[in-house]
Amino acid sequence: MDKSFSCPSGSAAPGPVPKDYIRVYSMRFCPFAQRARLVLKAKGIKYETINIHLKEKPEWYLKKNPLGQVPTLETPAGEVIYESPITCEYLDEVYPEKKLLPSSPFAKAQQKMMLEHFSKVIPYFYKIPTGRKNGEDVSGLEADLKEKFAKLNACLVNKKTKFFGGDSITMIDYMMWPWFERAEAYQFKQFLDGTPELKKWTELMLQDSAVKAIMFSPDAHKAFFKTFLDGNPDFDYGL
Amino acid sequence: MDKSFSCPSGSAAPGPVPKDYIRVYSMRFCPFAQRARLVLKAKGIKYETINIHLKEKPEWYLKKNPLGQVPTLETPAGEVIYESPITCEYLDEVYPEKKLLPSSPFAKAQQKMMLEHFSKVIPYFYKIPTGRKNGEDVSGLEADLKEKFAKLNACLVNKKTKFFGGDSITMIDYMMWPWFERAEAYQFKQFLDGTPELKKWTELMLQDSAVKAIMFSPDAHKAFFKTFLDGNPDFDYGL
């Protein structure tokens, strides 16, 4: 697990990336950055992590990634790649060990379409806790999210596979996992009781070595998420 | 150019896709569907087009693509692929004639990052004309769009190339083109006077055989766009 504090505004720019390594600019609790870190770990790529203070971004970081988001990859040649699905596909192409995306163009397109559907689920993971905190009625949003979970469950039932791309973990599982790792912190865990295949998937994911290596405990997620909802995210929580 | 009327709600579902063909579900004036049609044409793929009435979608279409959008591809094997960047990448992988995406993973990632940036420009193409129609002050939005055009212009200046991926047309050019084809209809054409390299790119794009084969005239775009802004888009305009 990464133990380095986040670089704030005014910090010095890091030097070149060491030979044979890839660098990932991350934030320890960012689910999008976690996607890239899961892929790096699952593929056994040698990498170093530089954490970014997302509320006070270093000036040098915005020169690398004008969007200022994480993850961003940097290579020893100074090449820069950002946007989580783009970084993950890049890693899968450049490092041929343990391919995570299927080689069939249609199967690959299916994973991308599924990712597109899932990208429309993600906002609920934030809207519901924020609404709850503000004392709003979130029952409609909760019903929507339960329906999305039911669709994911039906997907596994129809495919008759343990994971979303087959009976072993592939890219799409790592792309979706970070939000489910936070299900308890977001108070969504009980929603999984209505979707047994999806629940089983989360249990199987927790047995994966890359997931285990990269994950935080539900308590750590809870503690970070509280600071996030309070408007003062503690990016260095637990260090 | 496609001459088939759009299928409305209640219409009969089409039969299987003929052998050796690919089918594209489209709407004649949809810029996203145009991306797929440009790629099909540029690569010399044999295809047939079925237009969809996007305001009264046929029930069978929503079974193929639950998002109900265009473009959607269908193969003779009944495989279905949607979301314009996914359809275009699928076509580029399955039909190896005239590759449009670079083979280098980094160059491919660069095109995808640029597409991501461009996806944030697209909303301006609708917000500004809608705001103008409603008599709102759109000067701020116009200034933003001019700045986005200036960035695209700078990109060509820095790269010292005619097109966005080099000195010949590649995928990223076809992904961006449909909105520039509509610049006159959207009353943005004069914005290009401040960005000479970008303007030159639009002129070079107009000489491309796939662009020429698929495009509509500025007058056709204007006429369709008027019906669109009025809230009753005439998907079959000109037939």
Short mmCIF file of C-alpha atoms in Angstrom, two decimals:
data_model
loop_
_atom_site.label_atom_id
_atom_site.label_comp_id
_atom_site.label_asym_id
_atom_site.label_seq_id
_atom_site.Cartn_x
_atom_site.Cartn_y
_atom_site.Cartn_z
CA MET A 1 0.00 0.00 0.00
CA ASP A 2 1.18 3.50 -0.78
CA LYS A 3 2.61 5.46 2.16
CA SER A 4 3.51 8.79 0.53
CA PHE A 5 1.92 12.12 1.42
CA SER A 6 0.19 14.14 -1.28
CA CYS A 7 2.08 16.91 -3.09
CA PRO A 8 0.38 20.27 -2.58
CA SER A 9 0.56 23.53 -4.49
CA GLY A 10 4.07 25.02 -4.26
CA SER A 11 5.76 21.63 -4.02
CA ALA A 12 8.75 20.84 -6.21
CA ALA A 13 8.18 18.96 -9.45
CA PRO A 14 9.44 15.38 -9.39
CA GLY A 15 12.38 14.31 -11.53
CA PRO A 16 12.26 11.92 -14.47
CA VAL A 17 10.68 8.50 -14.06
CA PRO A 18 13.27 5.78 -13.31
CA LYS A 19 14.15 3.42 -16.16
CA ASP A 20 11.93 0.30 -16.32
CA TYR A 21 9.34 1.95 -14.08
CA ILE A 22 6.08 3.67 -14.78
CA ARG A 23 4.85 6.46 -12.55
CA VAL A 24 1.24 6.88 -11.52
CA TYR A 25 -0.01 10.19 -10.18
CA SER A 26 -2.74 9.23 -7.77
CA MET A 27 -4.80 10.18 -4.74
CA ARG A 28 -4.90 7.41 -2.17
CA PHE A 29 -8.71 7.27 -1.91
CA CYS A 30 -9.64 8.13 -5.53
CA PRO A 31 -11.61 5.26 -7.10
CA PHE A 32 -10.62 6.34 -10.62
CA ALA A 33 -6.91 6.31 -9.73
CA GLN A 34 -7.49 2.95 -8.05
CA ARG A 35 -8.46 1.53 -11.44
CA ALA A 36 -4.97 2.25 -12.80
CA ARG A 37 -3.28 0.99 -9.63
CA LEU A 38 -5.26 -2.26 -9.76
CA VAL A 39 -4.18 -2.81 -13.36
CA LEU A 40 -0.54 -2.00 -12.55
CA LYS A 41 -0.61 -4.45 -9.65
CA ALA A 42 -2.56 -7.19 -11.46
CA LYS A 43 -0.14 -7.10 -14.40
CA GLY A 44 2.94 -7.06 -12.19
CA ILE A 45 4.25 -3.80 -13.64
CA LYS A 46 7.01 -2.01 -11.70
CA TYR A 47 5.63 1.39 -10.76
CA GLU A 48 6.05 4.28 -8.36
CA THR A 49 3.25 6.43 -6.98
CA ILE A 50 3.14 10.19 -6.52
CA ASN A 51 0.09 11.41 -4.68
CA ILE A 52 -1.48 14.74 -5.60
CA HIS A 53 -3.29 17.09 -3.24
CA LEU A 54 -6.46 17.47 -5.30
CA LYS A 55 -7.68 20.58 -3.45
CA GLU A 56 -4.36 22.45 -3.78
CA LYS A 57 -2.91 21.08 -6.97
CA PRO A 58 0.79 21.61 -7.67
CA GLU A 59 1.38 23.92 -10.63
CA TRP A 60 3.69 21.39 -12.29
CA TYR A 61 0.93 18.80 -12.20
CA LEU A 62 -1.45 20.94 -14.26
CA LYS A 63 1.26 21.18 -16.91
CA LYS A 64 1.31 17.39 -17.17
CA ASN A 65 -2.46 16.95 -17.06
CA PRO A 66 -4.43 20.12 -17.86
CA LEU A 67 -7.57 18.47 -16.45
CA GLY A 68 -5.80 18.20 -13.08
CA GLN A 69 -7.39 14.83 -12.35
CA VAL A 70 -5.94 11.50 -11.31
CA PRO A 71 -4.83 8.99 -12.47
CA THR A 72 -2.10 10.16 -14.80
CA LEU A 73 0.70 7.90 -15.99
CA GLU A 74 4.20 9.07 -16.88
CA THR A 75 6.85 6.97 -18.62
CA PRO A 76 10.66 7.27 -18.45
CA ALA A 77 10.45 8.91 -21.91
CA GLY A 78 8.24 11.64 -20.41
CA GLU A 79 5.08 10.44 -22.15
CA VAL A 80 1.93 11.35 -20.22
CA ILE A 81 -1.38 9.47 -20.33
CA TYR A 82 -4.54 10.33 -18.37
CA GLU A 83 -8.27 9.43 -18.07
CA SER A 84 -8.67 6.14 -16.22
CA PRO A 85 -10.00 3.93 -19.06
CA ILE A 86 -7.31 5.30 -21.41
CA THR A 87 -4.51 4.68 -18.87
CA CYS A 88 -5.72 1.13 -18.21
CA GLU A 89 -6.00 0.22 -21.89
CA TYR A 90 -2.56 1.76 -22.52
CA LEU A 91 -1.05 -0.39 -19.75
CA ASP A 92 -2.74 -3.49 -21.13
CA GLU A 93 -1.30 -2.84 -24.60
CA VAL A 94 2.23 -1.90 -23.56
CA TYR A 95 2.70 -4.65 -20.96
CA PRO A 96 1.68 -7.92 -22.57
CA GLU A 97 1.97 -10.01 -19.41
CA LYS A 98 -1.47 -11.14 -18.23
CA LYS A 99 -3.72 -9.42 -20.74
CA LEU A 100 -6.83 -8.00 -19.06
CA LEU A 101 -8.82 -6.96 -22.13
CA PRO A 102 -10.08 -9.70 -24.47
CA SER A 103 -8.35 -9.96 -27.84
CA SER A 104 -11.63 -10.32 -29.76
CA PRO A 105 -12.73 -6.86 -30.99
CA PHE A 106 -16.38 -7.64 -30.19
CA ALA A 107 -15.63 -8.88 -26.66
CA LYS A 108 -13.50 -5.77 -26.13
CA ALA A 109 -16.34 -3.56 -27.42
CA GLN A 110 -18.72 -5.34 -25.03
CA GLN A 111 -16.48 -4.47 -22.06
CA LYS A 112 -16.35 -0.85 -23.22
CA MET A 113 -20.13 -0.65 -23.60
CA MET A 114 -20.53 -2.10 -20.14
CA LEU A 115 -18.08 0.48 -18.79
CA GLU A 116 -20.16 3.19 -20.48
CA HIS A 117 -23.31 1.88 -18.75
CA PHE A 118 -21.43 1.70 -15.44
CA SER A 119 -20.23 5.30 -15.81
CA LYS A 120 -23.90 6.27 -15.50
CA VAL A 121 -24.17 4.36 -12.20
CA ILE A 122 -21.20 6.12 -10.55
CA PRO A 123 -22.94 9.47 -9.86
CA TYR A 124 -25.44 7.69 -7.56
CA PHE A 125 -22.55 6.68 -5.27
CA TYR A 126 -22.08 10.38 -4.51
CA LYS A 127 -25.57 11.86 -4.93
CA ILE A 128 -27.13 9.54 -2.34
CA PRO A 129 -24.63 10.08 0.52
CA THR A 130 -24.60 13.85 -0.17
CA GLY A 131 -28.39 13.95 -0.21
CA ARG A 132 -28.57 11.95 3.03
CA LYS A 133 -26.10 14.31 4.69
CA ASN A 134 -28.20 17.27 3.60
CA GLY A 135 -31.35 15.65 5.01
CA GLU A 136 -32.94 15.27 1.57
CA ASP A 137 -35.33 12.50 0.57
CA VAL A 138 -33.08 10.12 -1.36
CA SER A 139 -35.56 7.23 -1.63
CA GLY A 140 -35.99 7.80 -5.39
CA LEU A 141 -32.24 7.78 -5.96
CA GLU A 142 -31.90 4.68 -3.80
CA ALA A 143 -34.58 2.92 -5.84
CA ASP A 144 -32.70 3.88 -9.02
CA LEU A 145 -29.44 2.52 -7.67
CA LYS A 146 -31.09 -0.71 -6.58
CA GLU A 147 -32.43 -1.08 -10.12
CA LYS A 148 -28.91 -0.54 -11.51
CA PHE A 149 -27.59 -3.21 -9.14
CA ALA A 150 -30.39 -5.54 -10.29
CA LYS A 151 -29.29 -5.02 -13.90
CA LEU A 152 -25.68 -5.83 -13.03
CA ASN A 153 -26.91 -8.91 -11.18
CA ALA A 154 -28.99 -9.96 -14.22
CA CYS A 155 -25.91 -9.54 -16.38
CA LEU A 156 -24.03 -12.13 -14.29
CA VAL A 157 -27.07 -14.43 -14.21
CA ASN A 158 -27.48 -14.27 -18.01
CA LYS A 159 -23.79 -14.80 -18.70
CA LYS A 160 -23.62 -17.61 -16.12
CA THR A 161 -20.10 -16.48 -15.22
CA LYS A 162 -18.46 -15.51 -11.95
CA PHE A 163 -17.04 -12.25 -13.27
CA PHE A 164 -18.32 -9.70 -15.78
CA GLY A 165 -16.05 -10.83 -18.60
CA GLY A 166 -16.06 -14.58 -17.92
CA ASP A 167 -14.97 -16.97 -15.18
CA SER A 168 -11.76 -15.11 -14.43
CA ILE A 169 -11.15 -11.45 -13.62
CA THR A 170 -10.74 -9.17 -16.62
CA MET A 171 -10.50 -5.43 -17.15
CA ILE A 172 -14.19 -4.63 -16.63
CA ASP A 173 -14.12 -6.12 -13.11
CA TYR A 174 -11.23 -3.87 -12.07
CA MET A 175 -12.97 -0.86 -13.66
CA MET A 176 -16.08 -1.40 -11.51
CA TRP A 177 -14.54 -2.68 -8.30
CA PRO A 178 -13.41 0.56 -6.57
CA TRP A 179 -17.01 1.73 -5.99
CA PHE A 180 -18.04 -1.63 -4.54
CA GLU A 181 -15.04 -1.62 -2.21
CA ARG A 182 -16.61 1.55 -0.78
CA ALA A 183 -20.15 0.09 -0.53
CA GLU A 184 -20.00 -0.11 3.26
CA ALA A 185 -18.54 3.39 3.64
CA TYR A 186 -21.28 4.74 1.35
CA GLN A 187 -23.93 2.74 3.27
CA PHE A 188 -24.99 0.74 0.22
CA LYS A 189 -23.91 -2.67 1.42
CA GLN A 190 -27.41 -3.80 2.33
CA PHE A 191 -28.52 -3.10 -1.27
CA LEU A 192 -26.43 -6.10 -2.29
CA ASP A 193 -28.71 -8.43 -0.29
CA GLY A 194 -31.24 -8.14 -3.10
CA THR A 195 -28.67 -9.04 -5.75
CA PRO A 196 -27.02 -12.32 -4.71
CA GLU A 197 -24.87 -12.86 -7.83
CA LEU A 198 -23.50 -9.33 -7.60
CA LYS A 199 -22.83 -9.83 -3.89
CA LYS A 200 -20.99 -13.06 -4.67
CA TRP A 201 -18.93 -11.15 -7.26
CA THR A 202 -17.86 -8.65 -4.55
CA GLU A 203 -16.84 -11.56 -2.32
CA LEU A 204 -14.81 -13.17 -5.11
CA MET A 205 -13.19 -9.83 -5.95
CA LEU A 206 -12.04 -9.52 -2.34
CA GLN A 207 -10.05 -12.74 -2.81
CA ASP A 208 -8.06 -11.34 -5.74
CA SER A 209 -4.41 -10.61 -4.92
CA ALA A 210 -4.34 -7.23 -6.72
CA VAL A 211 -7.55 -6.13 -4.99
CA LYS A 212 -6.13 -7.24 -1.63
CA ALA A 213 -2.85 -5.41 -2.21
CA ILE A 214 -4.45 -2.11 -3.20
CA MET A 215 -7.56 -1.97 -1.01
CA PHE A 216 -8.32 0.05 2.11
CA SER A 217 -10.44 -1.27 4.97
CA PRO A 218 -14.11 -0.23 5.19
CA ASP A 219 -13.15 1.82 8.27
CA ALA A 220 -10.46 3.75 6.41
CA HIS A 221 -12.89 4.44 3.56
CA LYS A 222 -15.52 5.56 6.08
CA ALA A 223 -13.10 7.91 7.80
CA PHE A 224 -11.88 9.43 4.52
CA PHE A 225 -15.41 9.70 3.12
CA LYS A 226 -16.56 11.58 6.20
CA THR A 227 -13.88 14.23 5.62
CA PHE A 228 -14.86 14.30 1.93
CA LEU A 229 -18.56 14.87 2.72
CA ASP A 230 -17.59 17.54 5.25
CA GLY A 231 -15.89 19.44 2.39
CA ASN A 232 -12.34 19.04 3.70
CA PRO A 233 -11.09 15.74 2.28
CA ASP A 234 -8.09 14.42 4.18
CA PHE A 235 -6.12 12.95 1.28
CA ASP A 236 -3.42 11.77 3.68
CA TYR A 237 -5.76 10.02 6.12
CA GLY A 238 -4.03 7.11 7.86
CA LEU A 239 -0.43 8.13 7.14
CA MET B 1 -25.71 9.57 -49.51
CA ASP B 2 -28.39 7.73 -47.60
CA LYS B 3 -31.92 8.03 -48.98
CA SER B 4 -33.95 5.96 -46.53
CA PHE B 5 -36.67 7.33 -44.29
CA SER B 6 -36.38 6.91 -40.54
CA CYS B 7 -38.13 3.99 -38.81
CA PRO B 8 -40.63 5.22 -36.24
CA SER B 9 -42.28 3.55 -33.27
CA GLY B 10 -44.51 0.70 -34.42
CA SER B 11 -42.40 -0.09 -37.47
CA ALA B 12 -41.39 -3.67 -38.20
CA ALA B 13 -37.99 -4.88 -37.03
CA PRO B 14 -35.50 -5.40 -39.84
CA GLY B 15 -34.26 -8.89 -40.72
CA PRO B 16 -30.74 -10.19 -40.28
CA VAL B 17 -27.81 -8.25 -41.68
CA PRO B 18 -26.73 -9.56 -45.11
CA LYS B 19 -23.54 -11.63 -45.24
CA ASP B 20 -20.37 -9.56 -45.76
CA TYR B 21 -22.19 -6.38 -44.77
CA ILE B 22 -22.32 -4.39 -41.60
CA ARG B 23 -25.43 -2.44 -40.66
CA VAL B 24 -25.36 0.99 -39.11
CA TYR B 25 -28.40 2.36 -37.32
CA SER B 26 -28.20 6.09 -37.89
CA MET B 27 -30.03 9.39 -38.08
CA ARG B 28 -29.16 11.31 -41.21
CA PHE B 29 -28.16 14.52 -39.41
CA CYS B 30 -26.67 13.06 -36.22
CA PRO B 31 -23.01 14.08 -35.87
CA PHE B 32 -22.24 11.07 -33.63
CA ALA B 33 -23.70 8.64 -36.18
CA GLN B 34 -21.75 10.50 -38.86
CA ARG B 35 -18.53 9.48 -37.11
CA ALA B 36 -19.32 5.81 -37.73
CA ARG B 37 -20.46 6.46 -41.30
CA LEU B 38 -17.25 8.36 -42.05
CA VAL B 39 -15.16 5.46 -40.75
CA LEU B 40 -17.23 2.92 -42.72
CA LYS B 41 -16.79 4.99 -45.89
CA ALA B 42 -13.10 5.83 -45.33
CA LYS B 43 -12.25 2.18 -44.81
CA GLY B 44 -14.29 0.99 -47.79
CA ILE B 45 -16.47 -1.31 -45.68
CA LYS B 46 -19.68 -2.62 -47.30
CA TYR B 47 -22.53 -1.37 -45.13
CA GLU B 48 -26.24 -0.69 -45.12
CA THR B 49 -27.97 2.08 -43.21
CA ILE B 50 -31.20 1.97 -41.24
CA ASN B 51 -32.35 5.34 -39.99
CA ILE B 52 -34.10 5.64 -36.65
CA HIS B 53 -36.79 8.18 -35.75
CA LEU B 54 -35.14 9.47 -32.57
CA LYS B 55 -38.31 11.14 -31.23
CA GLU B 56 -40.49 8.05 -31.72
CA LYS B 57 -38.06 5.20 -31.34
CA PRO B 58 -39.11 1.76 -32.59
CA GLU B 59 -39.53 -0.73 -29.75
CA TRP B 60 -37.21 -3.24 -31.47
CA TYR B 61 -34.45 -0.63 -31.54
CA LEU B 62 -34.43 -0.21 -27.77
CA LYS B 63 -33.93 -3.96 -27.48
CA LYS B 64 -30.78 -3.68 -29.56
CA ASN B 65 -29.46 -0.54 -27.87
CA PRO B 66 -31.05 0.19 -24.47
CA LEU B 67 -29.65 3.74 -24.61
CA GLY B 68 -31.71 4.32 -27.75
CA GLN B 69 -28.99 6.44 -29.33
CA VAL B 70 -27.27 6.29 -32.70
CA PRO B 71 -24.92 5.05 -34.06
CA THR B 72 -25.35 1.34 -33.41
CA LEU B 73 -23.63 -1.32 -35.51
CA GLU B 74 -25.03 -4.78 -36.17
CA THR B 75 -23.14 -7.66 -37.75
CA PRO B 76 -24.48 -10.66 -39.73
CA ALA B 77 -23.88 -12.72 -36.53
CA GLY B 78 -26.27 -10.40 -34.67
CA GLU B 79 -23.54 -8.73 -32.62
CA VAL B 80 -24.47 -5.20 -31.57
CA ILE B 81 -22.01 -2.37 -30.85
CA TYR B 82 -22.89 1.19 -29.83
CA GLU B 83 -21.35 4.46 -28.55
CA SER B 84 -19.61 6.28 -31.40
CA PRO B 85 -15.96 5.95 -30.24
CA ILE B 86 -16.52 2.25 -29.46
CA THR B 87 -18.13 1.59 -32.86
CA CYS B 88 -15.31 3.38 -34.68
CA GLU B 89 -12.54 1.56 -32.83
CA TYR B 90 -14.34 -1.76 -33.39
CA LEU B 91 -14.52 -1.08 -37.14
CA ASP B 92 -10.84 -0.14 -37.21
CA GLU B 93 -9.89 -3.40 -35.50
CA VAL B 94 -12.15 -5.74 -37.47
CA TYR B 95 -11.46 -4.26 -40.92
CA PRO B 96 -7.70 -3.99 -41.31
CA GLU B 97 -7.82 -2.10 -44.62
CA LYS B 98 -6.62 1.49 -44.14
CA LYS B 99 -6.04 1.63 -40.40
CA LEU B 100 -7.24 4.91 -38.92
CA LEU B 101 -5.89 4.58 -35.38
CA PRO B 102 -2.12 4.56 -34.88
CA SER B 103 -0.58 1.23 -33.91
CA SER B 104 1.63 2.78 -31.19
CA PRO B 105 -0.18 2.51 -27.83
CA PHE B 106 0.99 6.00 -26.83
CA ALA B 107 -0.12 7.63 -30.10
CA LYS B 108 -3.47 5.83 -29.74
CA ALA B 109 -3.79 7.09 -26.14
CA GLN B 110 -3.02 10.62 -27.36
CA GLN B 111 -5.90 10.43 -29.85
CA LYS B 112 -8.22 9.20 -27.11
CA MET B 113 -7.15 11.99 -24.72
CA MET B 114 -7.75 14.53 -27.47
CA LEU B 115 -11.19 13.02 -28.08
CA GLU B 116 -11.90 13.38 -24.36
CA HIS B 117 -10.94 17.07 -24.51
CA PHE B 118 -13.08 17.51 -27.62
CA SER B 119 -16.07 15.88 -25.92
CA LYS B 120 -16.07 18.89 -23.59
CA VAL B 121 -16.23 21.27 -26.57
CA ILE B 122 -19.30 19.64 -28.13
CA PRO B 123 -21.90 21.02 -25.66
CA TYR B 124 -21.03 24.58 -26.77
CA PHE B 125 -22.22 23.74 -30.28
CA TYR B 126 -25.73 23.34 -28.83
CA LYS B 127 -25.75 25.71 -25.86
CA ILE B 128 -24.86 28.75 -27.96
CA PRO B 129 -27.49 28.36 -30.72
CA THR B 130 -30.15 27.45 -28.13
CA GLY B 131 -29.22 30.47 -26.02
CA ARG B 132 -29.31 32.75 -29.05
CA LYS B 133 -32.75 31.44 -30.02
CA ASN B 134 -34.00 32.16 -26.49
CA GLY B 135 -32.61 35.70 -26.64
CA GLU B 136 -30.04 35.02 -23.90
CA ASP B 137 -26.64 36.68 -23.63
CA VAL B 138 -24.29 34.04 -25.05
CA SER B 139 -21.18 36.23 -25.24
CA GLY B 140 -19.51 34.32 -22.39
CA LEU B 141 -20.18 30.98 -24.05
CA GLU B 142 -18.94 32.34 -27.37
CA ALA B 143 -15.72 33.53 -25.71
CA ASP B 144 -15.28 30.05 -24.22
CA LEU B 145 -15.79 28.37 -27.59
CA LYS B 146 -13.33 30.76 -29.27
CA GLU B 147 -10.79 29.81 -26.60
CA LYS B 148 -11.42 26.11 -27.31
CA PHE B 149 -10.89 26.76 -31.02
CA ALA B 150 -7.66 28.63 -30.19
CA LYS B 151 -6.44 25.57 -28.28
CA LEU B 152 -7.21 23.29 -31.22
CA ASN B 153 -5.41 25.74 -33.47
CA ALA B 154 -2.38 25.77 -31.14
CA CYS B 155 -2.37 21.99 -31.22
CA LEU B 156 -1.91 22.01 -35.02
CA VAL B 157 0.71 24.79 -34.80
CA ASN B 158 2.71 22.87 -32.17
CA LYS B 159 2.53 19.59 -34.02
CA LYS B 160 3.33 21.29 -37.35
CA THR B 161 1.02 18.86 -39.11
CA LYS B 162 -1.95 19.33 -41.41
CA PHE B 163 -4.22 17.02 -39.45
CA PHE B 164 -4.59 16.25 -35.75
CA GLY B 165 -2.76 12.93 -35.91
CA GLY B 166 -0.14 13.81 -38.51
CA ASP B 167 0.03 14.82 -42.17
CA SER B 168 -2.71 12.47 -43.25
CA ILE B 169 -6.25 12.00 -41.93
CA THR B 170 -6.57 9.62 -38.99
CA MET B 171 -9.36 8.64 -36.60
CA ILE B 172 -9.29 11.81 -34.48
CA ASP B 173 -10.01 13.99 -37.52
CA TYR B 174 -13.14 12.00 -38.38
CA MET B 175 -14.22 12.10 -34.72
CA MET B 176 -14.12 15.92 -34.68
CA TRP B 177 -15.22 16.71 -38.21
CA PRO B 178 -19.04 16.41 -37.97
CA TRP B 179 -19.34 19.51 -35.74
CA PHE B 180 -17.13 21.59 -38.02
CA GLU B 181 -19.20 20.53 -41.04
CA ARG B 182 -22.08 22.24 -39.22
CA ALA B 183 -20.13 25.42 -38.31
CA GLU B 184 -22.02 27.54 -40.84
CA ALA B 185 -25.43 26.14 -39.80
CA TYR B 186 -24.56 26.83 -36.15
CA GLN B 187 -23.27 30.32 -37.08
CA PHE B 188 -19.76 29.66 -35.81
CA LYS B 189 -17.97 29.91 -39.13
CA GLN B 190 -16.62 33.41 -38.46
CA PHE B 191 -14.95 32.11 -35.27
CA LEU B 192 -12.54 30.20 -37.52
CA ASP B 193 -11.16 33.48 -38.90
CA GLY B 194 -9.21 33.84 -35.66
CA THR B 195 -7.76 30.33 -35.92
CA PRO B 196 -6.13 30.03 -39.37
CA GLU B 197 -4.59 26.55 -38.93
CA LEU B 198 -7.89 25.15 -37.74
CA LYS B 199 -9.66 26.83 -40.64
CA LYS B 200 -7.15 25.31 -43.06
CA TRP B 201 -7.83 21.91 -41.47
CA THR B 202 -11.57 22.31 -42.21
CA GLU B 203 -10.71 23.16 -45.83
CA LEU B 204 -8.47 20.10 -46.15
CA MET B 205 -11.12 17.88 -44.54
CA LEU B 206 -13.60 19.05 -47.18
CA GLN B 207 -11.31 17.58 -49.84
CA ASP B 208 -11.38 14.10 -48.31
CA SER B 209 -13.37 11.57 -50.33
CA ALA B 210 -15.14 10.03 -47.30
CA VAL B 211 -16.09 13.49 -45.99
CA LYS B 212 -17.39 14.45 -49.44
CA ALA B 213 -19.41 11.25 -49.78
CA ILE B 214 -21.10 11.54 -46.40
CA MET B 215 -21.56 15.29 -45.97
CA PHE B 216 -24.64 17.46 -46.29
CA SER B 217 -24.55 21.00 -47.66
CA PRO B 218 -24.53 23.93 -45.23
CA ASP B 219 -28.08 24.72 -46.44
CA ALA B 220 -29.32 21.22 -45.60
CA HIS B 221 -27.72 21.42 -42.16
CA LYS B 222 -29.27 24.86 -41.63
CA ALA B 223 -32.72 23.65 -42.60
CA PHE B 224 -32.51 20.56 -40.36
CA PHE B 225 -31.03 22.54 -37.47
CA LYS B 226 -33.88 25.03 -37.65
CA THR B 227 -36.41 22.21 -37.17
CA PHE B 228 -34.22 20.84 -34.34
CA LEU B 229 -34.12 24.18 -32.51
CA ASP B 230 -37.88 24.54 -33.01
CA GLY B 231 -38.32 21.29 -31.07
CA ASN B 232 -39.63 19.24 -33.99
CA PRO B 233 -36.57 17.83 -35.71
CA ASP B 234 -37.32 16.71 -39.27
CA PHE B 235 -35.12 13.61 -39.39
CA ASP B 236 -36.17 13.00 -43.01
CA TYR B 237 -35.45 16.50 -44.26
CA GLY B 238 -34.51 16.50 -47.95
CA LEU B 239 -35.91 13.06 -48.83
#
